[in-house]
Coordinates of C-alpha atoms in Angstrom, one line a residue:
M792 CA -7.7 -16.7 2.8
Q793 CA -7.5 -20.2 4.3
K794 CA -4.6 -20.7 6.7
M795 CA -1.1 -21.7 5.6
T796 CA 2.0 -22.3 7.7
I797 CA 5.5 -21.1 7.2
R798 CA 6.3 -24.7 6.3
D799 CA 3.9 -24.3 3.4
I800 CA 5.5 -21.0 2.3
I801 CA 9.0 -22.6 2.4
K802 CA 7.7 -25.6 0.4
A803 CA 6.0 -23.3 -2.2
T804 CA 9.0 -21.0 -2.7
G805 CA 12.1 -23.2 -2.0
G806 CA 13.0 -20.5 0.5
E807 CA 15.1 -20.7 3.6
L808 CA 13.9 -19.9 7.1
I809 CA 16.6 -17.6 8.4
N810 CA 14.9 -16.6 11.6
G811 CA 11.7 -17.6 13.5
D812 CA 9.4 -20.6 13.6
D813 CA 8.2 -22.7 10.8
D814 CA 4.9 -23.5 12.5
V815 CA 3.7 -19.9 12.4
E816 CA 0.3 -19.7 10.7
I817 CA -0.5 -17.2 8.0
S818 CA -4.1 -16.0 7.4
E819 CA -3.4 -13.3 4.9
I820 CA -0.8 -12.3 2.3
T821 CA -0.1 -8.7 1.2
T822 CA 2.5 -6.8 -0.8
D823 CA 1.3 -3.5 0.7
S824 CA 3.0 -2.7 4.1
R825 CA 0.1 -0.3 4.9
K826 CA -2.3 -3.3 5.0
V827 CA -0.3 -5.4 7.5
N828 CA -1.7 -6.7 10.8
S829 CA -1.5 -9.9 12.9
G830 CA -1.5 -13.1 10.9
V831 CA -0.2 -11.4 7.7
L832 CA 2.8 -12.5 5.5
F833 CA 4.3 -9.4 4.0
I834 CA 6.0 -9.9 0.6
P835 CA 8.2 -6.8 -0.3
L836 CA 8.3 -6.3 -4.0
V837 CA 10.8 -4.2 -5.9
G838 CA 9.6 -1.7 -8.5
E839 CA 11.1 1.0 -10.7
K840 CA 10.4 3.7 -8.0
F841 CA 10.1 1.7 -4.8
D842 CA 11.6 -1.2 -2.8
G843 CA 9.3 -2.9 -0.4
H844 CA 12.3 -4.2 1.6
E845 CA 12.6 -0.7 3.1
F846 CA 9.3 -1.4 4.9
I847 CA 10.1 -4.8 6.5
K848 CA 10.7 -3.3 10.0
A849 CA 7.5 -1.2 9.6
A850 CA 5.6 -4.3 8.7
F851 CA 6.7 -6.1 11.8
D852 CA 6.0 -3.0 13.9
M853 CA 2.4 -3.2 12.6
G854 CA 2.1 -6.8 13.6
A855 CA 3.2 -8.9 10.6
S856 CA 3.6 -12.6 11.5
A857 CA 6.3 -13.1 8.8
V858 CA 8.1 -11.5 5.9
L859 CA 9.8 -12.7 2.7
T860 CA 13.1 -11.1 1.5
H861 CA 15.5 -11.6 -1.3
K862 CA 18.0 -9.2 0.2
D863 CA 20.2 -9.4 3.2
T864 CA 18.3 -7.9 6.1
D865 CA 18.9 -7.3 9.8
L866 CA 17.8 -10.3 11.9
L867 CA 15.0 -9.1 14.2
I868 CA 14.8 -11.1 17.4
G869 CA 11.6 -13.1 17.6
K870 CA 10.6 -12.4 14.0
T871 CA 9.9 -14.9 11.3
I872 CA 11.9 -14.2 8.1
I873 CA 12.2 -16.3 4.9
K874 CA 14.8 -15.7 2.3
V875 CA 13.9 -16.4 -1.3
K876 CA 15.7 -15.9 -4.6
D877 CA 13.1 -13.4 -5.8
T878 CA 10.1 -12.1 -3.9
F879 CA 8.1 -11.3 -7.1
K880 CA 8.5 -14.9 -8.3
A881 CA 7.8 -16.2 -4.8
L882 CA 4.4 -14.4 -4.8
G883 CA 3.4 -16.4 -7.9
D884 CA 4.8 -19.6 -6.5
I885 CA 2.8 -19.3 -3.3
A886 CA -0.3 -18.5 -5.3
A887 CA 0.2 -21.7 -7.4
Y888 CA 0.8 -23.8 -4.2
Y889 CA -2.3 -22.3 -2.5
K890 CA -4.5 -23.0 -5.6
R891 CA -3.4 -26.6 -5.7
K892 CA -4.0 -26.9 -2.0
Y893 CA -7.5 -25.3 -2.1
N894 CA -8.5 -26.0 -5.7
V895 CA -11.9 -25.5 -7.2
P896 CA -13.1 -25.7 -10.8
T897 CA -11.8 -22.6 -12.5
V898 CA -12.3 -20.6 -15.7
A899 CA -9.7 -18.1 -16.9
V900 CA -10.5 -15.3 -19.3
T901 CA -8.2 -13.2 -21.5
G902 CA -8.3 -11.3 -24.7
S903 CA -7.5 -7.9 -26.2
V904 CA -10.9 -6.4 -25.5
G905 CA -13.8 -7.2 -23.2
K906 CA -12.0 -9.3 -20.6
T907 CA -13.6 -7.5 -17.6
T908 CA -17.1 -7.4 -18.9
T909 CA -16.9 -11.0 -20.0
K910 CA -15.5 -11.9 -16.5
D911 CA -18.5 -10.2 -15.0
M912 CA -20.9 -12.2 -17.2
L913 CA -19.1 -15.5 -16.6
Y914 CA -19.4 -14.9 -12.8
A915 CA -23.1 -14.0 -13.1
A916 CA -23.8 -17.3 -15.0
L917 CA -21.8 -19.6 -12.8
N918 CA -23.0 -17.9 -9.6
E919 CA -26.5 -19.0 -10.4
K920 CA -25.4 -22.6 -9.4
Y921 CA -22.1 -22.3 -7.5
N922 CA -20.7 -20.0 -4.8
T923 CA -18.2 -18.3 -7.2
L924 CA -15.1 -16.2 -6.7
K925 CA -14.2 -13.7 -9.3
T926 CA -11.3 -11.3 -9.9
P927 CA -12.1 -8.0 -8.2
N928 CA -11.8 -4.8 -10.2
N929 CA -8.7 -5.0 -12.5
F930 CA -6.6 -7.5 -10.5
N931 CA -5.5 -9.3 -13.7
N932 CA -1.7 -9.1 -13.6
E933 CA 1.1 -10.9 -11.9
I934 CA 0.3 -9.2 -8.6
G935 CA -3.5 -9.1 -8.9
V936 CA -4.0 -12.7 -9.9
P937 CA -2.2 -14.1 -6.8
I938 CA -4.2 -11.7 -4.6
T939 CA -7.3 -13.1 -6.2
I940 CA -6.3 -16.7 -5.7
F941 CA -5.6 -16.0 -2.0
M942 CA -9.3 -14.9 -1.7
L943 CA -10.4 -18.5 -2.2
E944 CA -12.3 -19.6 0.9
K945 CA -13.8 -22.9 2.0
E946 CA -17.3 -21.9 0.8
H947 CA -16.1 -21.2 -2.8
E948 CA -17.1 -23.9 -5.4
C949 CA -15.9 -22.2 -8.5
A950 CA -13.6 -19.4 -9.6
V951 CA -13.4 -16.9 -12.5
I952 CA -9.9 -15.4 -13.0
E953 CA -9.2 -12.6 -15.4
M954 CA -5.7 -12.7 -16.9
G955 CA -4.1 -9.7 -18.7
M956 CA -0.7 -9.2 -20.2
N957 CA 1.6 -6.9 -22.1
H958 CA 4.6 -9.1 -22.7
F959 CA 5.3 -12.7 -23.8
G960 CA 5.4 -15.2 -21.0
E961 CA 2.9 -13.4 -18.7
I962 CA -0.2 -15.4 -19.5
E963 CA 1.8 -18.6 -19.2
R964 CA 2.8 -17.6 -15.6
L965 CA -0.7 -16.5 -14.7
A966 CA -2.1 -19.8 -16.0
E967 CA 0.4 -21.7 -13.9
M968 CA -0.9 -19.9 -10.9
G969 CA -4.6 -20.2 -11.7
Q970 CA -4.6 -23.7 -13.2
P971 CA -7.8 -23.2 -15.1
N972 CA -10.0 -26.1 -16.3
V973 CA -11.6 -23.9 -18.9
A974 CA -10.1 -20.8 -20.7
V975 CA -11.9 -18.1 -22.7
I976 CA -10.2 -15.9 -25.2
T977 CA -12.5 -13.0 -26.3
N978 CA -10.6 -11.7 -29.3
I979 CA -7.2 -10.7 -30.8
G980 CA -6.9 -7.0 -31.2
M981 CA -4.2 -4.3 -31.1
S982 CA -3.7 -3.8 -27.4
H983 CA 0.0 -3.9 -26.3
I984 CA 1.1 -4.3 -29.9
E985 CA 4.2 -2.1 -29.2
N986 CA 5.5 -4.9 -27.0
L987 CA 4.3 -7.9 -28.9
G988 CA 5.2 -6.7 -32.5
S989 CA 2.0 -7.8 -34.4
Q990 CA -1.4 -9.3 -34.0
E991 CA 0.2 -12.6 -34.7
G992 CA 2.4 -12.0 -31.7
I993 CA -0.6 -11.0 -29.6
F994 CA -2.3 -14.3 -30.7
K995 CA 0.7 -16.3 -29.7
A996 CA 0.9 -14.6 -26.3
K997 CA -2.8 -15.1 -25.6
M998 CA -2.5 -18.8 -26.5
E999 CA 0.0 -19.3 -23.7
I1000 CA -3.1 -19.9 -21.6
V1001 CA -3.5 -23.4 -23.0
K1002 CA 0.2 -24.5 -22.7
N1003 CA -0.6 -27.0 -19.9
F1004 CA -4.0 -28.0 -21.3
T1005 CA -4.8 -31.7 -21.8
K1006 CA -7.8 -33.6 -23.2
D1007 CA -9.6 -32.8 -19.9
N1008 CA -9.5 -29.0 -20.6
T1009 CA -11.7 -26.8 -22.8
L1010 CA -10.8 -23.6 -24.7
I1011 CA -13.7 -21.4 -25.5
V1012 CA -13.1 -18.7 -28.2
N1013 CA -14.8 -16.2 -30.5
G1014 CA -15.2 -18.1 -33.7
D1015 CA -15.7 -14.9 -35.7
D1016 CA -12.2 -13.8 -34.9
K1017 CA -9.8 -14.5 -37.8
F1018 CA -7.0 -15.7 -35.5
L1019 CA -9.1 -17.6 -32.9
S1020 CA -11.1 -19.4 -35.6
T1021 CA -8.0 -21.3 -36.5
T1022 CA -7.5 -22.9 -33.0
K1023 CA -9.1 -26.3 -33.6
G1024 CA -6.6 -29.1 -33.7
M1025 CA -3.8 -27.0 -32.1
G1026 CA -3.8 -29.3 -29.1
D1027 CA -5.5 -32.3 -27.5
Y1028 CA -8.0 -30.1 -25.6
K1029 CA -11.6 -29.5 -26.5
V1030 CA -12.4 -26.2 -28.4
V1031 CA -15.8 -24.5 -28.4
Y1032 CA -16.6 -21.6 -30.7
Y1033 CA -19.2 -18.9 -30.3
G1034 CA -20.1 -16.1 -32.6
I1035 CA -22.6 -14.0 -34.6
E1036 CA -21.5 -14.2 -38.2
N1037 CA -21.2 -18.0 -38.7
P1038 CA -24.1 -20.4 -37.7
E1039 CA -21.5 -23.2 -37.8
N1040 CA -20.2 -21.9 -34.4
D1041 CA -21.1 -24.2 -31.6
V1042 CA -23.2 -21.4 -30.0
F1043 CA -24.3 -18.5 -32.0
A1044 CA -26.6 -15.4 -31.9
K1045 CA -29.3 -14.2 -34.3
D1046 CA -32.1 -11.7 -34.4
I1047 CA -30.1 -9.1 -32.5
I1048 CA -32.1 -6.1 -31.3
N1049 CA -30.4 -2.9 -30.1
K1050 CA -32.2 -1.1 -27.3
G1051 CA -29.9 1.9 -27.4
L1052 CA -28.2 2.6 -24.1
K1053 CA -30.6 0.3 -22.3
G1054 CA -28.9 -2.8 -23.7
I1055 CA -29.4 -5.5 -26.3
E1056 CA -31.5 -8.5 -26.9
F1057 CA -30.8 -11.5 -29.1
T1058 CA -31.7 -15.2 -29.7
A1059 CA -29.0 -17.7 -28.7
V1060 CA -28.9 -21.0 -30.5
V1061 CA -27.5 -23.7 -28.2
D1062 CA -27.5 -27.4 -29.2
G1063 CA -30.2 -26.7 -31.7
R1064 CA -32.5 -24.9 -29.3
E1065 CA -33.3 -21.2 -29.3
Y1066 CA -33.2 -19.0 -26.2
S1067 CA -34.0 -15.3 -25.7
V1068 CA -31.2 -13.4 -24.0
N1069 CA -31.3 -9.9 -22.5
V1070 CA -28.1 -7.9 -21.8
T1071 CA -28.3 -4.7 -19.9
Q1072 CA -25.0 -3.4 -21.2
P1073 CA -25.2 -1.6 -24.5
G1074 CA -23.4 -2.5 -27.7
R1075 CA -23.3 -5.4 -30.2
H1076 CA -19.9 -6.5 -28.8
N1077 CA -21.7 -7.6 -25.6
V1078 CA -23.5 -10.2 -27.6
Y1079 CA -20.1 -12.0 -27.9
N1080 CA -19.5 -11.6 -24.1
A1081 CA -22.9 -13.1 -23.3
L1082 CA -22.3 -16.0 -25.7
A1083 CA -19.0 -16.8 -23.9
A1084 CA -20.9 -16.9 -20.6
I1085 CA -23.4 -19.3 -22.0
C1086 CA -20.6 -21.5 -23.3
V1087 CA -18.8 -21.5 -19.9
G1088 CA -22.1 -22.3 -18.1
R1089 CA -22.6 -25.2 -20.4
E1090 CA -19.1 -26.6 -19.6
F1091 CA -19.8 -26.3 -15.9
N1092 CA -23.3 -27.9 -16.1
V1093 CA -25.2 -24.7 -15.5
S1094 CA -28.4 -24.8 -17.5
V1095 CA -28.7 -22.4 -20.4
E1096 CA -31.8 -20.9 -18.7
D1097 CA -29.8 -20.2 -15.5
S1098 CA -26.9 -18.7 -17.4
I1099 CA -29.3 -16.4 -19.2
K1100 CA -30.9 -15.4 -15.9
G1101 CA -27.5 -14.6 -14.5
I1102 CA -26.5 -12.5 -17.5
A1103 CA -29.8 -10.5 -17.4
E1104 CA -29.0 -9.6 -13.7
C1105 CA -25.3 -9.1 -14.1
E1106 CA -23.6 -6.3 -12.1
Y1107 CA -20.7 -4.8 -14.0
T1108 CA -17.3 -3.5 -13.0
S1109 CA -17.4 0.3 -12.9
Q1110 CA -16.0 2.6 -15.6
R1111 CA -16.8 0.1 -18.4
L1112 CA -19.5 1.6 -20.6
E1113 CA -21.2 2.7 -17.5
V1114 CA -24.2 4.9 -18.5
E1115 CA -25.5 7.6 -16.1
E1116 CA -28.3 10.1 -16.7
F1117 CA -28.5 13.3 -14.7
N1118 CA -29.4 17.0 -15.4
G1119 CA -30.9 16.0 -18.7
M1120 CA -27.6 14.5 -20.0
Q1121 CA -26.2 11.0 -20.6
I1122 CA -22.7 10.3 -19.6
I1123 CA -21.0 7.1 -20.9
N1124 CA -18.1 6.5 -18.5
D1125 CA -15.8 4.1 -20.2
C1126 CA -12.6 5.7 -19.0
Y1127 CA -10.8 2.8 -17.4
N1128 CA -8.9 1.6 -20.4
A1129 CA -8.9 1.7 -24.2
S1130 CA -7.8 0.0 -27.4
P1131 CA -8.7 0.9 -31.0
D1132 CA -11.3 -1.8 -31.1
S1133 CA -12.9 -0.8 -27.8
I1134 CA -13.1 2.8 -28.9
R1135 CA -14.8 1.8 -32.1
A1136 CA -17.3 -0.2 -30.0
A1137 CA -17.8 2.7 -27.6
L1138 CA -18.5 5.1 -30.5
G1139 CA -21.1 2.7 -31.7
V1140 CA -22.8 2.8 -28.3
L1141 CA -22.6 6.7 -28.3
K1142 CA -24.4 6.6 -31.7
L1143 CA -27.3 4.8 -30.0
A1144 CA -27.9 7.6 -27.5
T1145 CA -31.2 9.4 -27.8
M1146 CA -29.8 12.8 -26.9
P1147 CA -29.7 15.4 -29.8
R1148 CA -26.0 16.2 -29.4
K1149 CA -23.3 13.5 -29.1
I1150 CA -19.9 14.3 -27.8
A1151 CA -16.9 12.0 -27.9
I1152 CA -14.0 12.9 -25.5
L1153 CA -11.1 10.6 -26.5
G1154 CA -7.5 10.3 -25.4
D1155 CA -4.4 8.4 -26.3
V1156 CA -4.3 4.6 -26.7
L1157 CA -1.0 3.7 -25.1
E1158 CA 1.5 0.9 -26.1
M1159 CA 0.7 1.2 -29.8
G1160 CA 4.4 1.7 -30.9
D1161 CA 4.8 2.2 -34.7
Y1162 CA 1.1 1.5 -35.2
A1163 CA 0.0 4.6 -33.1
R1164 CA -0.4 7.2 -35.8
E1165 CA -2.3 5.0 -38.3
A1166 CA -4.5 3.4 -35.6
H1167 CA -5.5 6.7 -34.1
Y1168 CA -6.0 8.4 -37.5
N1169 CA -8.4 5.6 -38.5
L1170 CA -10.4 6.2 -35.3
G1171 CA -11.1 9.7 -36.6
K1172 CA -13.0 8.1 -39.5
S1173 CA -15.0 6.0 -37.0
V1174 CA -16.0 9.2 -35.2
V1175 CA -17.4 10.5 -38.5
D1176 CA -19.0 7.3 -39.4
N1177 CA -20.9 7.2 -36.1
K1178 CA -22.2 10.7 -36.7
I1179 CA -20.7 12.3 -33.6
D1180 CA -21.4 16.0 -33.3
L1181 CA -18.4 17.1 -31.3
L1182 CA -15.0 15.5 -30.9
I1183 CA -12.6 16.6 -28.1
T1184 CA -9.2 15.0 -27.8
A1185 CA -6.3 15.1 -25.3
G1186 CA -2.8 13.6 -25.9
E1187 CA -0.2 13.4 -28.5
N1188 CA -1.6 10.4 -30.3
A1189 CA -5.2 11.5 -29.9
A1190 CA -4.4 14.5 -32.1
Y1191 CA -4.3 12.0 -34.9
I1192 CA -7.9 11.0 -34.1
A1193 CA -8.8 14.7 -34.6
E1194 CA -6.8 14.8 -37.8
G1195 CA -8.6 11.7 -39.2
A1196 CA -11.9 13.2 -38.3
K1197 CA -11.1 16.5 -40.0
D1198 CA -9.9 14.8 -43.1
N1199 CA -13.2 13.0 -43.3
G1200 CA -15.2 16.1 -43.2
M1201 CA -15.8 16.8 -39.5
E1202 CA -15.6 20.5 -38.4
N1203 CA -16.5 20.4 -34.7
V1204 CA -13.1 19.2 -33.4
V1205 CA -11.3 20.6 -30.3
I1206 CA -7.7 19.5 -29.6
F1207 CA -5.9 19.7 -26.2
S1208 CA -2.5 18.3 -25.2
K1209 CA -3.4 17.4 -21.6
T1210 CA -6.3 15.8 -19.7
L1211 CA -6.5 18.8 -17.3
D1212 CA -7.2 21.1 -20.2
I1213 CA -10.4 19.2 -21.0
C1214 CA -11.4 19.2 -17.4
N1215 CA -11.3 23.0 -17.4
Y1216 CA -13.0 23.3 -20.9
I1217 CA -15.8 20.8 -20.7
K1218 CA -17.6 22.4 -17.7
D1219 CA -18.5 25.4 -19.7
I1220 CA -19.9 23.7 -22.9
L1221 CA -22.1 20.9 -21.6
H1222 CA -25.8 21.3 -21.4
E1223 CA -29.1 19.5 -21.3
G1224 CA -29.5 17.2 -24.3
D1225 CA -25.9 16.1 -24.5
A1226 CA -24.7 12.5 -24.6
V1227 CA -21.0 12.3 -23.7
L1228 CA -18.5 9.4 -24.1
I1229 CA -15.3 9.5 -22.1
K1230 CA -12.6 7.0 -23.1
A1231 CA -8.8 6.7 -23.2
S1232 CA -6.1 4.4 -21.9
H1233 CA -5.9 4.3 -18.1
G1234 CA -2.6 6.3 -18.1
M1235 CA -4.4 9.3 -19.4
H1236 CA -6.4 9.6 -16.2
F1237 CA -9.7 10.4 -17.9
E1238 CA -11.5 9.6 -14.7
D1239 CA -10.5 13.2 -13.8
I1240 CA -12.7 14.4 -16.7
Y1241 CA -15.6 12.3 -15.4
N1242 CA -15.2 13.7 -11.9
S1243 CA -15.0 17.2 -13.2
I1244 CA -18.2 16.8 -15.1
K1245 CA -20.0 15.4 -12.1
E1246 CA -18.7 18.2 -9.8
S1247 CA -19.8 20.9 -12.2
L1248 CA -23.4 19.8 -12.7

C-alpha cells in the first residue's frame, strides 16, 4: 500500500478526529486485529458473531498507528482515533479515495459462473504487457475488494478486480470503489437466486457494474448468454461480444478440440484473423473465459498474440477444476464453490477423464431458495447424461441430485447427510483407475473430503 495520512482518511470518510494527530502516516489498512503492527490503520467491523471494536485496545497494544470507530470508545492518551458513522462503509469510502489517488487502468469481472478463472486469464493476458495487480484468492466482496485496492503500488500499471455479490446494490458499491474502465460479465446463471428472486433479478444486479459508465467505458459480455446478448444500446458505453455459437460476435471461437483433462484448443477469430489458442484448464466453458481475456487484451492494446501466450501460461487459483494425478487416480478438486451451471460444466470435465471408473462427489448448492429442489434434481439427470459410474452426495438438497439420478436409471448412488460421513466412507472405496470430482458450495466444506482423500493415499 502507498502511504496515506490521517488527513486523507478523514477526507475519504467524512470522519472526525477525536484524538491524536492528523499528520500520522498510514502504510497499511486491515480489518483483522491479529495482523496489526506499526503503520497500520485498524478498521473494526461488526458482524453477526463478532464486534471488532472489542479489539481496539489490543490493536493499539500491537502497534497500530490509528483506528476507526463508529462507537463511543475510551480515549487513549497519545493514540489516533477517528470516529465515522459506519466503519463498514468507511472501509469502502477509503478504498474509493485510494483508487482515485493512485489510479491505474482497471478491468472488473463479475458473473454467475467462472469469475475467478476468467480473472486469472485476464491477468495472464494483461501481465504480458503491463505490471498488473489482480484480486487474490476469493477477495471479491465488500471487504475483499477494498483490501485488493489497497495492494496497488507505484509499480502497478493495470488492475484486474473480481466482483461478487449476493444482494442488490453490492456490485454498484464495488464498482464505485474499483472505478473500472472496462467490465466483463461472464454469464447470468442461478447463483444467489434465493436473494435476487429470478435470473432477471441476477441480470439486473450484475448490470450495476455499468451504472457510472460513459462513452469512454467498455462492457465485454458473453454474446451467447440470452440475457447478456441484449445489452447493446442499454447505455452510451461500448459493448463487445464474445462467444462460440454465433459468428456475429465480435470475437468468436471455432474448431474446438477437447484434450480431456489436459485442456482445450480452439481457433479464435479476431478482427477477421484466425489465431490458435491453447488453454490448460479443461472444459468447453473455458473457451468463453479465454475469449473474454482476448477481448480485454484488445481493449488495453495488448496484441492478440501476447494475450494468447499469457492464456497458455496462465496459473489458476486453487480448488477450481484443479486436476491432480497420484497413486493411479485422477482427482478433480473443484470444491471451492458451486452453482448448477458450474456443476454441469464440472461433470462434463469428469466425463473426459481417461480412468475407467468416474466418481462424482457432490454437495448442496446454497442460496437456491424455492428453486433448490428442481435445480438439484435436474443435476441428477446431468450425472447420468455424463455417464458417471458412481454418485456420492452429502447434504439435504444434494439428496435431490441422487433422486434425479436414480429416476433416470442410475443404480450406483450413495447418499449421506453430512460431509464428514463422506470423509469416513470414501477412504475405503477408492482405488487405482478412479477419476473423482469433488464439488459443492463453499459452506459444505468439501475441502475436508479432498484432504481426507490425500491423507489416506
